[in-house]
Structures are given as structure tokens and as C-alpha cells.
CSV table of C-alpha atoms in Angstrom, one decimal:
chain,number,residue,atom,x,y,z
A,276,MET,CA,37.2,-22.3,32.4
A,277,THR,CA,41.1,-22.4,31.6
A,278,ALA,CA,42.6,-21.5,34.9
A,279,LEU,CA,46.3,-20.6,34.7
A,280,SER,CA,48.6,-21.9,37.4
A,281,ALA,CA,51.9,-20.1,38.4
A,282,GLY,CA,54.5,-21.1,35.8
A,283,THR,CA,51.9,-21.9,33.2
A,284,GLY,CA,50.9,-20.4,29.9
A,285,VAL,CA,48.4,-20.4,27.2
A,286,ASP,CA,48.1,-18.9,23.6
A,287,ALA,CA,45.3,-16.3,24.1
A,288,ALA,CA,45.1,-15.6,20.4
A,289,ALA,CA,44.4,-19.3,19.6
A,290,LEU,CA,42.4,-20.3,22.6
A,291,PRO,CA,38.9,-22.0,21.7
A,292,LEU,CA,36.0,-19.8,22.8
A,293,ALA,CA,32.4,-20.9,22.9
A,294,HIS,CA,30.2,-18.0,21.5
A,295,ALA,CA,26.7,-17.4,22.5
A,296,PRO,CA,24.3,-14.8,21.1
A,297,LEU,CA,23.8,-11.5,23.0
A,298,PRO,CA,20.2,-10.6,24.4
A,299,ALA,CA,18.2,-8.9,21.7
A,300,SER,CA,17.8,-6.0,23.9
A,301,ASP,CA,21.4,-5.1,23.4
A,302,VAL,CA,21.7,-5.7,19.8
A,303,ALA,CA,21.6,-2.6,17.7
A,304,SER,CA,22.5,-4.2,14.3
A,305,GLY,CA,23.8,-7.5,13.0
A,306,SER,CA,23.9,-10.8,14.8
A,307,PRO,CA,26.8,-10.4,17.0
A,308,THR,CA,27.9,-13.4,19.5
A,309,THR,CA,30.3,-13.2,22.5
A,310,ALA,CA,32.6,-15.5,24.4
A,311,THR,CA,34.4,-15.1,27.6
A,312,VAL,CA,37.1,-17.4,29.4
A,313,ALA,CA,38.5,-16.6,32.8
A,314,LEU,CA,41.8,-17.4,33.0
A,315,GLY,CA,42.5,-16.9,36.8
A,316,GLU,CA,42.2,-14.2,39.5
A,317,ILE,CA,44.7,-12.4,41.5
A,318,ARG,CA,44.0,-10.6,44.5
A,319,GLY,CA,40.2,-10.5,43.6
A,320,VAL,CA,41.0,-9.4,40.1
A,321,GLU,CA,39.7,-11.4,37.2
A,322,ILE,CA,42.0,-11.9,34.0
A,323,GLY,CA,40.4,-13.4,31.0
A,324,VAL,CA,39.8,-13.7,27.3
A,325,TRP,CA,36.7,-12.0,25.7
A,326,ALA,CA,35.6,-11.9,22.0
A,327,MET,CA,33.0,-10.6,19.9
A,328,THR,CA,31.9,-11.3,16.3
A,329,PRO,CA,30.9,-8.1,14.0
A,330,GLY,CA,27.8,-6.1,15.0
A,331,THR,CA,26.9,-3.3,17.2
A,332,VAL,CA,25.8,-3.7,20.8
A,333,SER,CA,25.3,-1.5,23.7
A,334,ASP,CA,26.8,-2.2,27.2
A,335,THR,CA,27.3,-1.1,30.6
A,336,GLU,CA,30.8,-1.4,31.6
A,337,ALA,CA,32.8,-2.8,34.5
A,338,ASP,CA,36.0,-1.6,35.7
A,339,GLU,CA,38.6,-3.0,33.4
A,340,VAL,CA,41.7,-2.7,31.4
A,341,PHE,CA,42.0,-4.5,28.1
A,342,VAL,CA,44.5,-5.2,25.3
A,343,VAL,CA,43.1,-6.0,21.8
A,344,LEU,CA,44.7,-9.2,20.3
A,345,SER,CA,43.0,-9.1,17.0
A,346,GLY,CA,40.3,-7.6,15.0
A,347,HIS,CA,38.7,-4.1,15.1
A,348,ALA,CA,36.1,-2.1,16.7
A,349,ARG,CA,34.8,1.4,17.3
A,350,ILE,CA,33.7,2.2,20.9
A,351,ALA,CA,31.2,5.1,21.5
A,352,PHE,CA,31.0,6.5,24.8
A,353,LEU,CA,27.3,7.4,25.6
A,354,ASP,CA,27.3,8.3,29.3
A,355,PRO,CA,29.6,9.9,30.0
A,356,ALA,CA,29.8,11.5,26.8
A,357,LEU,CA,33.3,10.9,25.6
A,358,PRO,CA,35.0,11.0,22.0
A,359,ALA,CA,34.5,7.5,20.3
A,360,ILE,CA,37.8,5.5,19.9
A,361,GLU,CA,38.9,3.0,17.2
A,362,VAL,CA,40.8,-0.4,18.7
A,363,GLY,CA,42.8,-2.8,17.1
A,364,PRO,CA,45.6,-5.0,17.7
A,365,GLY,CA,47.8,-3.6,20.5
A,366,SER,CA,45.3,-1.0,21.8
A,367,VAL,CA,45.1,-0.7,25.4
A,368,VAL,CA,41.9,0.7,27.0
A,369,ARG,CA,40.6,1.7,30.4
A,370,LEU,CA,36.9,1.4,31.2
A,371,ALA,CA,35.2,2.6,34.4
A,372,GLU,CA,32.1,0.8,36.1
A,373,GLY,CA,28.9,2.0,34.9
A,374,MET,CA,29.8,3.6,31.6
A,375,ARG,CA,27.5,3.2,28.9
A,376,THR,CA,28.9,2.2,25.7
A,377,GLU,CA,28.2,1.1,22.2
A,378,TRP,CA,30.5,-1.3,20.5
A,379,THR,CA,30.7,-1.6,16.6
A,380,VAL,CA,32.8,-4.5,15.9
A,381,THR,CA,33.8,-4.7,12.1
A,382,LYS,CA,36.2,-7.6,12.3
A,383,THR,CA,35.9,-10.1,15.1
A,384,LEU,CA,37.3,-8.6,18.3
A,385,ARG,CA,39.5,-10.6,20.9
A,386,LYS,CA,40.9,-9.1,23.9
A,387,ILE,CA,42.6,-9.8,27.0
A,388,TYR,CA,40.9,-8.0,30.0
A,389,VAL,CA,42.0,-7.5,33.5
A,390,ALA,CA,38.7,-6.5,35.6
């Protein structure tokens, strides 16, 4: 864990991340891996960096807002059924707890999340 103290900073785009494979039951295609580094917590809200390599996976979301730093993905909303979105550098997205999604990452995605 890379904790940030008040008055400190980190280059989130270059932060080293340790990737691990996803459970086979979540993977629809490819061999994607993910990595997460929690940077800290403010009033019970976690801030961190998350990344996923190319592939397609299903997920059940937590309450979260994120900003994409690099990469590209398509997020399909399965439940509730909503239009899919394309995300890339600069995209800001809000997810709600319990949403069922399918992420298709075409270029390794890295984001800063607040959850």
C-alpha cells in the first residue's frame, strides 16, 4: 500500500502495480489481470489506483467515481440495462453499488478511483 500523507504526492500514471489474474468465472475473453493500490482514505472514502490489462470481464460494482488516466475500455451495463460507454484518458465515470457490468479493455486501463 502506498499511503499518501497530507502534503505529499505520487505520480499515479507511473506508480508500480502488482498485477494478478482474475477468477476464471469472471473472465469472458482473454487473460486479463488487475492491480490495485490504495493511496489512502478520507472520512471513510478510499482513494486509489486500479488497472486492468486487455480482455473482457464481468463485475459487480461498488459505489465509485473514477477518472481514467490511460488506456481504453468499453463498459457495458448489464443490470440495470443502460447504454454502454467508451472510456479513455480524461473520462470521468460514476458507478453505483450492485451494478452488473462487463468491461472490455482494449488497451491497458489505469484509473484513479474514489470509493
